[in-house]
XYZ file of C-alpha atoms in Angstrom:
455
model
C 43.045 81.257 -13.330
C 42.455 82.440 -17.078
C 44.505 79.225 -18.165
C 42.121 76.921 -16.472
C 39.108 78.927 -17.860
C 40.544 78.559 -21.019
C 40.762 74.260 -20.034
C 37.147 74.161 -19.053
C 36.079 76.315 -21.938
C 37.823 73.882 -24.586
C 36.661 70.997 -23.350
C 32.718 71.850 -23.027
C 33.583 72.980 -26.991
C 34.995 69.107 -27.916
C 32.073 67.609 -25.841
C 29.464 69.463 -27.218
C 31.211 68.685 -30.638
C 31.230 64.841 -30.446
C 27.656 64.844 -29.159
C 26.803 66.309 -31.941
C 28.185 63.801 -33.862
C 26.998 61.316 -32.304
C 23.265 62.588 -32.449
C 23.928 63.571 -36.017
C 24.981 59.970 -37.078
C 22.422 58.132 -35.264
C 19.593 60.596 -36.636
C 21.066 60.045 -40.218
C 21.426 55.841 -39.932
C 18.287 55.536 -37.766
C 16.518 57.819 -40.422
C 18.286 55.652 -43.537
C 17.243 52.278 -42.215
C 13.718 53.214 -41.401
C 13.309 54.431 -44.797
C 10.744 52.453 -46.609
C 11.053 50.968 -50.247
C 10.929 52.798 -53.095
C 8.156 50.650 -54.579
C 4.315 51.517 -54.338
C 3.245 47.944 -54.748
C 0.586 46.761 -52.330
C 2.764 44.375 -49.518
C 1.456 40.797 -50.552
C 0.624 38.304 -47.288
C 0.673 34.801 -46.915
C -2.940 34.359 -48.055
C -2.671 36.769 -50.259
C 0.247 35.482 -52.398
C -1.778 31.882 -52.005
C -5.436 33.238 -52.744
C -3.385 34.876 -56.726
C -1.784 31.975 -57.530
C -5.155 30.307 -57.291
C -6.880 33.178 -59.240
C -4.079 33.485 -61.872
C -4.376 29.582 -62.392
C -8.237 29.877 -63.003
C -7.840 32.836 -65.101
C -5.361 30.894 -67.426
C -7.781 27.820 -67.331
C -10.982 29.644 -67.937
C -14.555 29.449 -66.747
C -15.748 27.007 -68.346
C -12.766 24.323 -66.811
C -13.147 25.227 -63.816
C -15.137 26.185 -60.522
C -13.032 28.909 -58.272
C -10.336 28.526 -55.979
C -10.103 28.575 -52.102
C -7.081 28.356 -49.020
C -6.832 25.052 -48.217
C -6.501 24.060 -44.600
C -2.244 23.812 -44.755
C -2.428 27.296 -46.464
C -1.907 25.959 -49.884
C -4.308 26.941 -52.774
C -7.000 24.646 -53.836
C -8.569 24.746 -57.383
C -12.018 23.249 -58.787
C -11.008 22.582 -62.186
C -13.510 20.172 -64.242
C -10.978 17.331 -66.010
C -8.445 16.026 -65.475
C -5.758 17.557 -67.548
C -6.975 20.903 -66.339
C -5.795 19.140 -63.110
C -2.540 17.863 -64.302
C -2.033 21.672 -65.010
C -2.913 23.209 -61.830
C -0.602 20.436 -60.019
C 2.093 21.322 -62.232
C 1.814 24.953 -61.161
C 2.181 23.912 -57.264
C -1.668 23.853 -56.303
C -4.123 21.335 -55.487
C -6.313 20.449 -57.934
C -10.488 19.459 -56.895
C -12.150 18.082 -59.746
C -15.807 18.986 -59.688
C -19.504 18.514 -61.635
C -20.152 21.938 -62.534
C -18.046 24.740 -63.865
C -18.221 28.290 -63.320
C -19.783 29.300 -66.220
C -22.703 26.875 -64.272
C -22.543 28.599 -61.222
C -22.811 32.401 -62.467
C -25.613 30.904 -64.602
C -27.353 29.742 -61.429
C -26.797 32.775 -59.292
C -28.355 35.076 -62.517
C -31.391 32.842 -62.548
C -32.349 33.430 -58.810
C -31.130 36.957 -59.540
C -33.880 37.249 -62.591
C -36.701 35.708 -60.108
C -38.862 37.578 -57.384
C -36.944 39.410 -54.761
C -37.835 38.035 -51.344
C -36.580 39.924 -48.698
C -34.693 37.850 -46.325
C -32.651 35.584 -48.668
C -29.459 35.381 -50.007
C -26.734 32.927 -52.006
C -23.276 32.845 -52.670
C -21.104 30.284 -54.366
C -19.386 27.537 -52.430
C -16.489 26.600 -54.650
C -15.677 24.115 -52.025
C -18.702 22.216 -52.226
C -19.274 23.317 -55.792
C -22.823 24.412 -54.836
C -24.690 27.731 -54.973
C -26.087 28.018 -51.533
C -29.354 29.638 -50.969
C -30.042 31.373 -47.586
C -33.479 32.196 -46.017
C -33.774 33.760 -42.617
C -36.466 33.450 -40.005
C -38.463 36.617 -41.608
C -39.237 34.580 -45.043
C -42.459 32.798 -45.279
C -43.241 29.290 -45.861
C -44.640 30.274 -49.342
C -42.183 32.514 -50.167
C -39.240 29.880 -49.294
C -41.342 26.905 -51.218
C -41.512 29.536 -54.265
C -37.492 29.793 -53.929
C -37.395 26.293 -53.371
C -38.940 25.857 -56.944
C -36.405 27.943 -58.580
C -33.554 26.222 -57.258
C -35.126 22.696 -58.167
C -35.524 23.717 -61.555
C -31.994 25.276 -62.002
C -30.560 21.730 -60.550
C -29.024 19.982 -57.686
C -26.000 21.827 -57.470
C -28.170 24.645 -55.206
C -28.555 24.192 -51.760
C -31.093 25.550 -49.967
C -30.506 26.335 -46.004
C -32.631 28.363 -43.298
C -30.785 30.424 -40.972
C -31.695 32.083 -37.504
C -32.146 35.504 -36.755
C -32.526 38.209 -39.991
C -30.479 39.802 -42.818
C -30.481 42.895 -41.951
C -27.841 45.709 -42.041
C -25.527 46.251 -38.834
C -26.819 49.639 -38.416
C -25.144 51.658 -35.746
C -19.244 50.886 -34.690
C -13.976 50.886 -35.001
C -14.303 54.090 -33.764
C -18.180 55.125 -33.929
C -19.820 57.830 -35.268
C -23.267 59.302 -34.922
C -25.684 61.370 -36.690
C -29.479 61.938 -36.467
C -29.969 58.834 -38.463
C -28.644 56.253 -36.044
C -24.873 54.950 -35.317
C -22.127 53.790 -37.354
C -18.516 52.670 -37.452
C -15.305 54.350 -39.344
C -14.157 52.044 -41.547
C -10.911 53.039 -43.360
C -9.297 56.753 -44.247
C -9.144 56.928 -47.676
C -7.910 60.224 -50.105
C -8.239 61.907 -53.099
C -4.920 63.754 -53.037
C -6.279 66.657 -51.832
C -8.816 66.380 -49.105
C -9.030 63.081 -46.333
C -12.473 60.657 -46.291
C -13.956 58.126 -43.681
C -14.872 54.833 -46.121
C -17.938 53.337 -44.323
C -21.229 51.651 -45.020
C -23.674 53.329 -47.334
C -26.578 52.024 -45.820
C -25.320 54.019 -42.477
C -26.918 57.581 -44.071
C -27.980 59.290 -47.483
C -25.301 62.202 -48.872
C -25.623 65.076 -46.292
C -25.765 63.145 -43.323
C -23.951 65.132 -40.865
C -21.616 62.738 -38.629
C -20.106 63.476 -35.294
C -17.666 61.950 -32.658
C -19.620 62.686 -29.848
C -23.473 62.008 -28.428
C -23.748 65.705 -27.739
C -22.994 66.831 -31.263
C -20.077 69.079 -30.128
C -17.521 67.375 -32.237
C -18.289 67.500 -36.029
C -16.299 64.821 -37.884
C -18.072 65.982 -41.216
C -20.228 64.815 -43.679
C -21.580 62.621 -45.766
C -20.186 63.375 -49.691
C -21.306 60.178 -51.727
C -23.242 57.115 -51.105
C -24.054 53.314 -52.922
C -26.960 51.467 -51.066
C -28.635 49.290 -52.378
C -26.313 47.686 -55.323
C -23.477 48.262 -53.536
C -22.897 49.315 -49.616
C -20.383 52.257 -48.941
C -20.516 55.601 -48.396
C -17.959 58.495 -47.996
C -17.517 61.175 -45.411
C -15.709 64.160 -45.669
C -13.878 65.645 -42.972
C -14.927 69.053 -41.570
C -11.536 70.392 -41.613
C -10.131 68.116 -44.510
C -7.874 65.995 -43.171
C -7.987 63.093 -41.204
C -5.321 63.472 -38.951
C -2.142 61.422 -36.886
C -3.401 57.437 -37.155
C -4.919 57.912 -40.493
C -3.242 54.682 -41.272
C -4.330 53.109 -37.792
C -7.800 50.518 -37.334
C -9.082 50.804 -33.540
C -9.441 47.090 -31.893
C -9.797 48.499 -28.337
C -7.700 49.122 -25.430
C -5.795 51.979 -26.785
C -4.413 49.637 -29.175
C -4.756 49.618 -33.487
C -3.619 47.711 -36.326
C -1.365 49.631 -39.004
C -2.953 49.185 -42.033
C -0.313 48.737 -45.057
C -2.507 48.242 -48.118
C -6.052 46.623 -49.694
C -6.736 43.194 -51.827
C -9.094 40.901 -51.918
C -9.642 37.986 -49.896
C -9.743 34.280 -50.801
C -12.507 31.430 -49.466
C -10.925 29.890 -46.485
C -8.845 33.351 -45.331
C -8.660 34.013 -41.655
C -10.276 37.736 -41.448
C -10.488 40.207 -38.823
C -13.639 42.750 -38.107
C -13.435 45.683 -35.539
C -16.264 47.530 -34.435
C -17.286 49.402 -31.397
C -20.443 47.145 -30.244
C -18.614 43.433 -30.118
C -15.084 44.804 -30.440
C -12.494 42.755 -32.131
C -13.738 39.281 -33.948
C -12.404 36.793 -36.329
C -13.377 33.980 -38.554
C -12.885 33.061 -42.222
C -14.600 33.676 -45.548
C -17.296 31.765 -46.764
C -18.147 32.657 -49.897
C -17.597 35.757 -52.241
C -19.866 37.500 -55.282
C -22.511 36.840 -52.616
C -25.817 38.238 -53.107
C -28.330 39.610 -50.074
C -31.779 40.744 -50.033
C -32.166 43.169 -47.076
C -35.272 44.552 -46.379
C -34.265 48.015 -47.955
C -32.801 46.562 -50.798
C -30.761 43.736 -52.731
C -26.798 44.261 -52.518
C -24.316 42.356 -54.587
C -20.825 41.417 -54.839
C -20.462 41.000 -51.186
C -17.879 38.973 -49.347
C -19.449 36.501 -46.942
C -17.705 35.270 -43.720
C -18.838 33.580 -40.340
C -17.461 36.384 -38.382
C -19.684 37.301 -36.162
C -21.208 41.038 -35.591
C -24.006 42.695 -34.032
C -26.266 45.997 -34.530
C -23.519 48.873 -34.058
C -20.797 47.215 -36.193
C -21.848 48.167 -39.711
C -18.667 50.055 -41.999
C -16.149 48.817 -39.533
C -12.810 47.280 -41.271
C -12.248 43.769 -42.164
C -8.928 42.941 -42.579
C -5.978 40.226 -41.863
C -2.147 40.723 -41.994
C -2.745 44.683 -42.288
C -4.109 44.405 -45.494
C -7.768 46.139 -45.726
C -10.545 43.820 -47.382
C -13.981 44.614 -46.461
C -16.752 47.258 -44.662
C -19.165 45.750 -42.627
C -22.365 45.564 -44.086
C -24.674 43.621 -42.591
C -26.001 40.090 -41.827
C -27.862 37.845 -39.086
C -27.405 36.227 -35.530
C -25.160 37.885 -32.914
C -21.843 37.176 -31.300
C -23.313 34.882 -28.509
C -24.268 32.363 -30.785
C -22.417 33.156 -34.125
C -24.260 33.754 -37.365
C -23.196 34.862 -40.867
C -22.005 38.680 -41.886
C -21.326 40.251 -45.153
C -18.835 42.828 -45.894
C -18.354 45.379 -48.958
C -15.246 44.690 -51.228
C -12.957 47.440 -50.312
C -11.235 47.253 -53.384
C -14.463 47.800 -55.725
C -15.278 50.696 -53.656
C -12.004 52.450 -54.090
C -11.691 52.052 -57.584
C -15.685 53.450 -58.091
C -15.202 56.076 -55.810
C -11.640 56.916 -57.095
C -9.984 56.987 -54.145
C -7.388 55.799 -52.479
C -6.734 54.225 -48.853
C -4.207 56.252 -46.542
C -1.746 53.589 -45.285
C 0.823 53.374 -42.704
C 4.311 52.964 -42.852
C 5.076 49.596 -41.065
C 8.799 50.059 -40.687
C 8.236 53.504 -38.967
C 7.876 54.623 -35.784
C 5.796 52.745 -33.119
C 8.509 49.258 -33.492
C 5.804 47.902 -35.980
C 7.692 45.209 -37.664
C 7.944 45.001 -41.896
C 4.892 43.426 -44.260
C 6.234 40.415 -45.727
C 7.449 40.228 -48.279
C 6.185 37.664 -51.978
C 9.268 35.063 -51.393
C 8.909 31.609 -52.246
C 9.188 30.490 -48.529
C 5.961 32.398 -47.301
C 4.325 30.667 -49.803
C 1.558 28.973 -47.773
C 0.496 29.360 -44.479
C -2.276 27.759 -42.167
C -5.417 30.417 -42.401
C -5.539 29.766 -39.026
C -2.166 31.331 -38.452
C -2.948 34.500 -39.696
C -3.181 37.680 -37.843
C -4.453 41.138 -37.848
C -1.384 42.767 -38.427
C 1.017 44.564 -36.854
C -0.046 46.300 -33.694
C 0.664 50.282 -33.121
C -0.549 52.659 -29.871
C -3.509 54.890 -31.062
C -2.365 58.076 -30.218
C -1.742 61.456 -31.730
C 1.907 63.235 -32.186
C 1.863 64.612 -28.839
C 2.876 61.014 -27.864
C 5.594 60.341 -29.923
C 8.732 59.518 -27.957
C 11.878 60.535 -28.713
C 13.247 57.594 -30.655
C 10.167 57.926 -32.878
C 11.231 61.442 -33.828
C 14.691 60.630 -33.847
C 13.796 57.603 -36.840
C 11.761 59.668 -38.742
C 13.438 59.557 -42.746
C 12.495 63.678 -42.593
C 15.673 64.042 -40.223
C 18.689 62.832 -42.794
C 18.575 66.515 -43.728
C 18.733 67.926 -40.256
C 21.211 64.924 -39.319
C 23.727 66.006 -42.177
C 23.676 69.401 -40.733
C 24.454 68.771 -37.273
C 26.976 66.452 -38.197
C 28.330 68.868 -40.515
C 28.539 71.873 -37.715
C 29.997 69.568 -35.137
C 32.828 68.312 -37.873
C 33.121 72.332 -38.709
C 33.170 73.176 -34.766
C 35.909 70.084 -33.885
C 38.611 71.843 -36.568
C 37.885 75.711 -35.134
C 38.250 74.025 -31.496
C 41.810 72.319 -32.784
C 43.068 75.206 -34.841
C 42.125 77.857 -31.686
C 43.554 75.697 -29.494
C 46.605 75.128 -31.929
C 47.277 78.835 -32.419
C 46.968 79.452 -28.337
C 49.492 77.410 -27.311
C 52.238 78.423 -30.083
C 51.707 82.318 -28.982
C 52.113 81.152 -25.440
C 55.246 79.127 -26.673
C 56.440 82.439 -28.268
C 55.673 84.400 -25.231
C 57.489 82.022 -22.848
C 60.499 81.471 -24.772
C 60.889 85.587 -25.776
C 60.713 86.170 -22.249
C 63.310 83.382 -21.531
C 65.985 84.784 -24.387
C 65.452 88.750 -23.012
């Protein structure tokens, strides 16, 4: 009886042993290959990589040869360059080269003219690079006169502005991803963003002046926090503190409904021609592609510039929600006209200009972590261009907090190679005891049996 206690006793000791082993490797090479890269550099995307090989070619040409650069339809980058060998050049470097009337240099001109004449509430231009026009925009709000005085501006600058009407107004999207609400009306989270030491909300900064109290809930139960710094007019963004500091599990997470989000891996800047993505809680999730950037928009509370303009639609509820495509954060929602019934234009706040004037920086999420999200792409020369159309948001993840994270999750995380060595260390250590105990039982039993045999 005490021999076969002795059985069942050594071999729960070896099983419990090799489990360990086994839990301890996989926890150490699960752990090891979910590790991300050592760099910090933002992931580039297909557009991306496209839209700064355009920019790097027009920076090396200059302003004065050429006219901006744009996606192209097959994904490849197009450049407005003004002669020919400026052309030859951009070829050479694996673009497509537009020759155009007007350079730059033209175009800024223009925009700083209608910039230097009398604001009229209710317009607003941007630069077409692929028409090579400034493009003039008056809503239903302007007046006959007023539109005939802008009329005579643009005339006199030259034909290279366009003037167009639009229906509906310019006016911000007041009221959002995940909304939030204070005395002053409703607005959208845009991105988390940090200083190192305590977590933001990056939104609109039309939404509410500094000390605006925002909260998650109608009845005002749930603080979220408040409002720390805002730039409206000139700029549009805002930042809100958390109450308790910190913005939590998902930081690095964009709501698009259903339960589901989009992991959000870095920011840039987008190019004319990008597929883009916008998320807010009135009209949900909505794409389209950008129009024009540098735009310029005269709300009714105040002129804004530097704004990214797209024909993604969005409606009164959506202002300082995301914009963003491939995971890569772009713009806040800032305003704009029509609705998502019968389309219209909407403007969005650089989200790279307000980082870098706020001094912040966005919280991001780890895309070869948990959740099965698969890896940004990578800059190699075979994702080099890519149909805007074929872009996506990015890659999907559950929006939930840790109390939902299954076992695998936990089991991947890179924070367990420590604990992994460990138990694959004690099951190694426990293996040898179990061998050498077992070893020195059965050669005092030998001695026993064969000292009884010999007496």
């Amino acid at each position: 009886m005490r021999h076969a206690r002795r059985r069942v006793v050594r071999r729960v000791t070896r099983l419990a042993a090799v489990g360990g082993l086994l839990l301890g490797g996989a926890m150490v090479t699960r752990a090891v290959a979910s590790e991300p890269p050592a760099t910090t550099a933002v992931p580039r995307t297909y557009a991306m990589k496209a839209g700064q090989t355009g920019t790097d070619l027009v920076s090396q040409l200059g302003s004065s040869r050429t006219a901006g650069t744009w996606i192209g339809a097959d994904g490849k980058p197009v450049v407005a360059v003004t002669d020919e060998q400026a052309a030859a050049e951009v070829r050479k470097a694996g673009a497509k080269a537009k020759v155009v009337g007007h350079s730059m240099d033209e175009l800024k001109s223009a925009a700083k003219t209608l910039r230097s004449a009398p604001r009229v509430a209710g317009t607003a231009w941007s630069m077409d690079y692929r028409t090579n026009e400034v493009v003039v925009q008056g809503d239903s709000t302007v007046s006959a006169s007023d539109w005939a005085a802008m009329g005579k501006v643009a005339h006199g600058i030259g034909g290279f502005v366009r003037m167009e009407r639009t229906e509906g107004s310019f006016t911000p999207r007041l009221n959002g991803a995940q909304p939030i609400l204070s005395t002053g009306g409703r607005c959208s989270a845009g991105f988390n963003v940090t200083n190192g030491q305590s977590d933001f909300i990056l939104t609109a900064g039309h939404c509410g002046p500094t000390g605006s109290v925002w909260f998650a809930d109608t009845g005002g139960t749930n603080q979220l926090g408040k409002t720390v710094s805002q730039s409206f007019p000139g700029n549009d963004f805002s930042l809100v503190q958390y109450a308790n500091g910190k913005a939590g599990d998902g930081a690095g997470v964009v709501f698009i409904g259903n339960g589901k989000g989009v992991q959000i891996t870095g920011a840039g800047d987008p190019s004319i021609g990008q597929r883009v993505f916008r998320s807010g809680s009135t009209s949900g999730l909505r794409d389209g592609q950008v129009t024009g950037v540098n735009s310029t928009v005269n709300y009714p509370e105040g002129t804004v510039t530097g704004l990214i303009e797209t024909n993604v639609c969005a409606e009164p509820g959506d202002s300082g929600g995301p914009m963003f495509s491939e995971g890569i954060a772009l713009g806040i929602t800032s305003g704009g006209s029509g609705d998502c019934t019968q389309g219209g234009t909407t403007f969005f706040q650089p989200v790279t200009k307000a980082l870098s004037e706020l001094g912040m920086q966005l919280i991001v999420s780890n895309p070869a972590g948990a959740g099965g999200a698969s890896p940004a792409p990578s800059a190699t020369s075979a994702q080099g261009s890519i149909a805007p159309g074929a872009a996506s948001p990015g890659s999907s993840a559950a929006v939930q907090g840790a109390q939902g994270t299954p076992l695998l999750s936990r089991l991947t995380d890179t924070r367990n190679v420590g604990p992994g060595l460990l138990v694959l260390g004690g099951s190694l250590i426990a293996l040898v005891a179990t061998r050498y105990i077992r070893s020195e039982q059965d050669r005092k039993a030998y001695q026993r049996y064969y000292s009884a045999t010999w007496g």
